[in-house]
Amino acid sequence: MSDWIYAVILGVVEGLTEFIPVSSTGMLLLTKQALGLTDVNWDTFIVLIQLGAILAVVVLYFSRLWKVVLRLPSDPRARRFALSVIVAFLPAAVLGVLLHDLIKQVLFESPRVICISLILGGVVLLLIDRYAPHPTRDDAMALPLPTSLVIGFFQCLAMIPGVSRSGATIVGSMLMGVEKRAAAEFSFFLAIPTMAGAFTVDAWKNRHELAHGHMGLVAIGFVVSFIVALGVIRAMLAIVTRRGYAPFGWLRIAIGGVGLALLMRG
């Protein structure tokens, strides 16, 4: 199978899974293994194409985000929102830089860890969907800074492949009294600096390899993940509004269970 077909497949998986709480990184790594892609450059490809999905958030929320940018000099609420995203971003930024090599070289090579994390995360989603504290915050752009910081620490759990970044931040948000839809939206906003940072670090560390022909494949995966994510974000918000996070919890458990069964057979 041609490399560009692999790039399209991985781009579709990224776009489908970046924002729903099933772990895009875990699903991409399992897909990579299923396709037999052993070249380490595919690990870098997986990180880089995530920026395509993040661009979908910028496009869909451009009007609201642009208003924040314009009002930063004069509106305290705009400054508070920007600061809340920065505060939530900082824990993962610091740990991501410090643990980058460990994450790429050790955790990225453990499909069993991914499957177990998918199952455990699914159970957590089912529990939090049913027993979360009564929400007291329903605006993703007006969260208190202490709440944002706690959400930021929850995001750090996503450094373990299989622990969904969106799932971890949504769980943290709901435990802090954030309403379900607002929790999803704040997770989207937080993804922008988080994945842009991961893209920058990986692109710099692998700049020599990328300069020798890999950027074409990255471009394909980037565009595909962007297009798919545009539809997925709208669909996820509709599902969360009507049915909560239980469907995603069961999906995680099913995927993790099938993965473990295949690993044991192998």
PDB file of C-alpha atoms in Angstrom, residues 10 125 220 233:
ATOM      1  CA  LEU A  10      -4.218   8.237   9.636  1.00  0.00           C
ATOM      2  CA  LEU A 125     -16.511   8.655  31.556  1.00  0.00           C
ATOM      3  CA  ILE A 220      -1.996  15.114   3.142  1.00  0.00           C
ATOM      4  CA  ILE A 233     -16.839  18.791  16.334  1.00  0.00           C
TER       5      ILE A 233
END
